[in-house]
XYZ file of C-alpha atoms in Angstrom:
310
model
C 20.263 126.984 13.849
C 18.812 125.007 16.231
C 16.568 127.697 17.512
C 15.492 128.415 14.125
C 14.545 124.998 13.639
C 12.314 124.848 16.483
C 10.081 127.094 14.653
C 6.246 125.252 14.775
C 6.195 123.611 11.147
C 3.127 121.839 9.743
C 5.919 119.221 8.120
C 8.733 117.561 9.905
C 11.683 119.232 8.491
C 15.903 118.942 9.662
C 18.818 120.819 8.345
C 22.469 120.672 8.362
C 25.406 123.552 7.815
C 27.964 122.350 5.744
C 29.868 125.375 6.182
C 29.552 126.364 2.330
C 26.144 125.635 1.954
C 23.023 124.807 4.613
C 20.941 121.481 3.540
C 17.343 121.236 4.294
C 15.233 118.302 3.824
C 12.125 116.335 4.383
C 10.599 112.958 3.747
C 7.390 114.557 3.138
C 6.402 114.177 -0.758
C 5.002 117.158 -1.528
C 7.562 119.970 0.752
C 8.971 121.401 -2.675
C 5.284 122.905 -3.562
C 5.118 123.372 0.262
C 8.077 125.622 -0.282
C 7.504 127.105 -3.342
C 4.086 128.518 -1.859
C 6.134 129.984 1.096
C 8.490 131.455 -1.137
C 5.803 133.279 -3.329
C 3.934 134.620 -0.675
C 7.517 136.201 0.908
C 9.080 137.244 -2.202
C 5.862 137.865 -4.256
C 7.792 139.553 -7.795
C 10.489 136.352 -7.285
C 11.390 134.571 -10.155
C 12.321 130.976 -10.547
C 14.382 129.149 -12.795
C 13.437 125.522 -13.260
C 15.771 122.807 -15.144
C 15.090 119.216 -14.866
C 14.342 118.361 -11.514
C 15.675 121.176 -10.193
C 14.384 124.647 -9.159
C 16.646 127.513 -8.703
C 15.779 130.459 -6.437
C 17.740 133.849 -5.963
C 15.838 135.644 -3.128
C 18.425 138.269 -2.799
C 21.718 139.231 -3.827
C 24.866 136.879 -2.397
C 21.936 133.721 -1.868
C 20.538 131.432 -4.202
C 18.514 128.280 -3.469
C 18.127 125.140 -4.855
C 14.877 123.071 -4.341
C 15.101 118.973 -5.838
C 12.155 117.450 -6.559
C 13.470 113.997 -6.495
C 15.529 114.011 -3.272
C 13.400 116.810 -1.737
C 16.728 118.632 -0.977
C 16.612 122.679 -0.249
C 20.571 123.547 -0.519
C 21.589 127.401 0.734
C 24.579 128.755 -0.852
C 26.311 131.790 -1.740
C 28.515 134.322 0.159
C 25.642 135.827 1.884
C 23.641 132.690 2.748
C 24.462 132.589 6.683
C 23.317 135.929 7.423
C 20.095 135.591 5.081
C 19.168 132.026 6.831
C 19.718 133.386 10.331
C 17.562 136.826 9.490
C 14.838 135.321 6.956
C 14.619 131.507 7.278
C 12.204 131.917 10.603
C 10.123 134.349 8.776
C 9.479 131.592 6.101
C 8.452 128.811 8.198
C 5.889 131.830 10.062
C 5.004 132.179 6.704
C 4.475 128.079 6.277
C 2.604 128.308 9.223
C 0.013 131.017 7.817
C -0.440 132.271 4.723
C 0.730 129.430 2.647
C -1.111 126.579 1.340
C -1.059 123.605 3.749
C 0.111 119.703 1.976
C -2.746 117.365 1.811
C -1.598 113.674 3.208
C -0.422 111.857 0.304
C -2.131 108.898 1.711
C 0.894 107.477 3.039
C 1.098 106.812 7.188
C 0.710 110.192 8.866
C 4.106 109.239 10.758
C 7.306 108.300 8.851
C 9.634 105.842 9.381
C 11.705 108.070 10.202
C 9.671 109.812 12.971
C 10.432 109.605 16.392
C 6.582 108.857 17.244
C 7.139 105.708 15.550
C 10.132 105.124 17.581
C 8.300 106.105 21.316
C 5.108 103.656 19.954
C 3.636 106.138 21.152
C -0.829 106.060 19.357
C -3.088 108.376 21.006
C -5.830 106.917 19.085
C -5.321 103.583 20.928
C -4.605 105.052 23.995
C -6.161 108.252 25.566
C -4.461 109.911 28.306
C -7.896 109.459 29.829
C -8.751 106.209 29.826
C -4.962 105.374 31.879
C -6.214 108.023 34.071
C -9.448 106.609 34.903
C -7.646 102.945 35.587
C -6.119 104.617 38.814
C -8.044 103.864 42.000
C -9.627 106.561 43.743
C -7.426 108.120 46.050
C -4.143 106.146 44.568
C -2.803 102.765 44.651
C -0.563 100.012 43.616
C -0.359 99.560 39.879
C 2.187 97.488 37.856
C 5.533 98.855 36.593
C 4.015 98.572 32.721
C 0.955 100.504 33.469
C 3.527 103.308 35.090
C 5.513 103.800 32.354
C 2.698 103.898 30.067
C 0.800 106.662 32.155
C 4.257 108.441 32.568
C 5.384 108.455 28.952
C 1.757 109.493 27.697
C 1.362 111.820 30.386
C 4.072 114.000 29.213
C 3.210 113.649 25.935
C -0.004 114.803 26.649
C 1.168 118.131 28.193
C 3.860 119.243 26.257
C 1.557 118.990 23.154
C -0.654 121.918 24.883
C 2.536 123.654 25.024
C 1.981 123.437 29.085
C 5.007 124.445 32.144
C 6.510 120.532 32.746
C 8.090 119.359 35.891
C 10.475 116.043 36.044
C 10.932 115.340 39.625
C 13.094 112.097 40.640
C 15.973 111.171 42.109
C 17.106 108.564 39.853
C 16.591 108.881 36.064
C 18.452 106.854 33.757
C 19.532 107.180 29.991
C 16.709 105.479 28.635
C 13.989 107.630 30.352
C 16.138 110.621 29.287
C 15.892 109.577 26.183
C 12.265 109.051 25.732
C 11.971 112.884 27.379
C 14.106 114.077 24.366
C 12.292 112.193 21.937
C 8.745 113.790 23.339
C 10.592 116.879 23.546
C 11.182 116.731 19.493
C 8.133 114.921 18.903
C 6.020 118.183 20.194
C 8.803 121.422 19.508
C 6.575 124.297 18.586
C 3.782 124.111 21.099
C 5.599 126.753 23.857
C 5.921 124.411 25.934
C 9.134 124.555 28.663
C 10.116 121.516 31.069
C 12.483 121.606 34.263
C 14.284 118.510 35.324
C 15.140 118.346 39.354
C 17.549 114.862 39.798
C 20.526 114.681 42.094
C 23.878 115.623 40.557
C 24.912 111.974 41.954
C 22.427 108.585 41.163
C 24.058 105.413 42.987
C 27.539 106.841 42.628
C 27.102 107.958 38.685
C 27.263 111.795 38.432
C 24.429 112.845 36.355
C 27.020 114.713 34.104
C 27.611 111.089 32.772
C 24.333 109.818 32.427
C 23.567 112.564 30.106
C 26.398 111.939 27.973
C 25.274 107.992 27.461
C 21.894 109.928 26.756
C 23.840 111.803 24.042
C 25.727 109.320 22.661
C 22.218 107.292 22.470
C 20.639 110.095 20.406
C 23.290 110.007 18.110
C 23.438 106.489 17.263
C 20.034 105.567 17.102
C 18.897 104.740 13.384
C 15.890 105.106 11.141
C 14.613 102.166 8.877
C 16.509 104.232 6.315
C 19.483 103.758 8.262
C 20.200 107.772 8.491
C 20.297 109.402 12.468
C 16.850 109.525 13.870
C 17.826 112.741 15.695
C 20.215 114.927 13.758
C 22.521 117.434 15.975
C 20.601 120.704 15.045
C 17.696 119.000 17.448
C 19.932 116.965 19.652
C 21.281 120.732 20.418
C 17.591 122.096 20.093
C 16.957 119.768 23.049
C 19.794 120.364 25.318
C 18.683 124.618 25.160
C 15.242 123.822 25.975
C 15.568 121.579 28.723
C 16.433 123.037 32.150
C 18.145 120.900 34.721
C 18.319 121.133 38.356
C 20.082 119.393 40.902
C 19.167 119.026 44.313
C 18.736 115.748 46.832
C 15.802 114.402 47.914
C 13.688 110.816 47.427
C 10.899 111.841 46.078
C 9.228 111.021 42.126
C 6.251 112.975 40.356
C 5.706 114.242 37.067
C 3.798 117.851 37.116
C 2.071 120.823 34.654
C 0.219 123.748 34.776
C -1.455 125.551 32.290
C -4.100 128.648 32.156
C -4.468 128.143 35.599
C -5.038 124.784 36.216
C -2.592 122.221 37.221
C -1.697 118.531 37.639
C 0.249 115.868 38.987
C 1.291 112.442 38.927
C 2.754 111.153 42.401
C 4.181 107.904 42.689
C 7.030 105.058 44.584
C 8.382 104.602 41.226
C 12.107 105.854 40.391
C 12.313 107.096 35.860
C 14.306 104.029 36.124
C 14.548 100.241 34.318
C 14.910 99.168 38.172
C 11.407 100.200 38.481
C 10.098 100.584 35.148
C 10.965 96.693 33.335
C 11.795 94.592 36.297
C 8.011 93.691 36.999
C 8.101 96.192 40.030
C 4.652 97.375 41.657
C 4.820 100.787 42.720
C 2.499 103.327 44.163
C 0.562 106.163 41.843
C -1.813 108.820 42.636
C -3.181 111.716 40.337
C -4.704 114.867 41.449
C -5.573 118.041 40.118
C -4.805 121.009 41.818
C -4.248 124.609 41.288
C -1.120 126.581 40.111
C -0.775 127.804 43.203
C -1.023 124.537 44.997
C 1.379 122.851 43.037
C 3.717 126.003 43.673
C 3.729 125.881 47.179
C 3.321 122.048 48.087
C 5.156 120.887 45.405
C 7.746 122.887 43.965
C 8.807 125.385 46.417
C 10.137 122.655 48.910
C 11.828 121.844 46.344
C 13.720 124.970 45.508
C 11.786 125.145 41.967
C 9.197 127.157 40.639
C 10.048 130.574 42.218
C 10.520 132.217 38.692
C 7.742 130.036 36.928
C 4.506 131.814 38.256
């Protein structure tokens, strides 16, 4: 399930098996004519049965559908539903993707409460990756621990939306910067991107093991205005496939990416830690770019990452 849900979508959309039946819903207004398009370009001759609020959907024999127009609901039942969801359901959201008719905004905020953009506070439109860029001294130097996290956070953001190869060097990461990884993980899912971890299996006498189980625990009690989960388990497992972690020991911090052969990376003194990141710390940071090939071999390789990534 989770795989299938990180399908690229054109809506925000989560899902939950409840053994019996698989729930699918958005907080997007108009996902029910979303749907209904999808459906009708996949099953042209299908036939629909609508009472009330409710539309009801038989796509094939053992499965019928129900679509809600009030709570925007999509429920999956019938003796045959699991096997139809796990062969079909991708196809549709393909489908959602191409052929069927796009949702206009409603004119409502373009992120949801109960989006995890809103959560990271994270506005491209009031601050390019760009302009934190060109704040960074020629050749590197000392900026303040706000400015770092800014530049590190939108960084990321920045390259997993092009759907680029990430790289999360340090050797001390705590649950909150783990966190904020996930999030931008979720936030971009269906750009192709991939991302590699490298952290010691031991931080200041905390295995890592444990740090990622705070991280966890975090993602599972963090709340929308709505108070519902902000992350549901279908992407909380989503996340934990995609993200490859590697230990190894070393004293070293940088954030990298390459894409269509060109490459970059952010060097700097600064641990992915509050000790460096909210205790008005000044650290070093320098940004280059460089070529695949470069960041390979200088970066990576010394490292014992990147052999299988070029």
């Amino acid at each position: 399930m989770a795989q299938i849900w990180g399908t690229p979508t054109s809506h925000d959309i989560d899902m939950v098996d409840e053994g019996n039946q698989i729930v699918v819903f958005s907080n997007y207004r108009g996902i029910i004519n979303w749907w209904m398009e999808i459906f009708k370009a996949y099953y042209p001759n299908i036939k629909c049965r609508e009472k009330g609020d409710t539309i009801k959907i038989k796509p094939t024999m053992g499965v019928t559908i129900k679509l809600n127009k009030t709570t925007r609901l999509m429920k999956i039942s019938g003796k045959d539903h699991w096997p139809w969801f796990v062969d079909t359901f991708e196809k549709l959201l393909d489908v959602g993707n191409g052929d069927a008719v796009e949702l206009q905004s409603d004119g409502a905020s373009a992120v949801s409460e109960n989006s995890v953009t809103r959560y990271l506070q994270l506005d491209k439109d009031d601050e390019e990756v760009q302009d934190l860029l060109d704040r960074i001294p020629e050749g590197g130097g000392i900026m303040h621990h706000e400015f770092i996290m800014r530049l590190w956070k939108s960084l990321l953001d920045d390259w997993f939306g092009v759907g680029a190869a990430v790289y999360i060097v340090t050797p001390r990461i705590d649950s909150e910067r783990l966190f904020t990884v996930m999030l931008l993980m979720i936030r971009n899912k269906g750009t192709g991107f991939s991302v590699t971890l490298l952290t010691p299996a031991k931080q200041d006498g905390e295995r890592f093991e444990k740090i990622m189980e705070k991280t966890k625990r975090r993602m599972k009690e963090v709340k929308t205005a709505q108070d519902s989960r902000l992350i549901s388990d279908v992407k909380l497992q989503w996340v934990m496939d995609t993200l490859i972690i590697q230990h190894e020991d070393f004293s070293t911090n940088f954030i990298a990416a390459h894409k269509d052969g060109e490459a970059e990376v952010l060097t700097t003194t600064a641990h992915f830690h509050k000790a460096h990141f909210h205790h008005q710390q000044k650290d070093n940071v320098c940004y280059n770019r460089l070529s695949p090939h470069d960041l390979r071999k200088n970066y990576l390789l010394p490292l014992n990452i990147g052999n299988n990534v070029f």
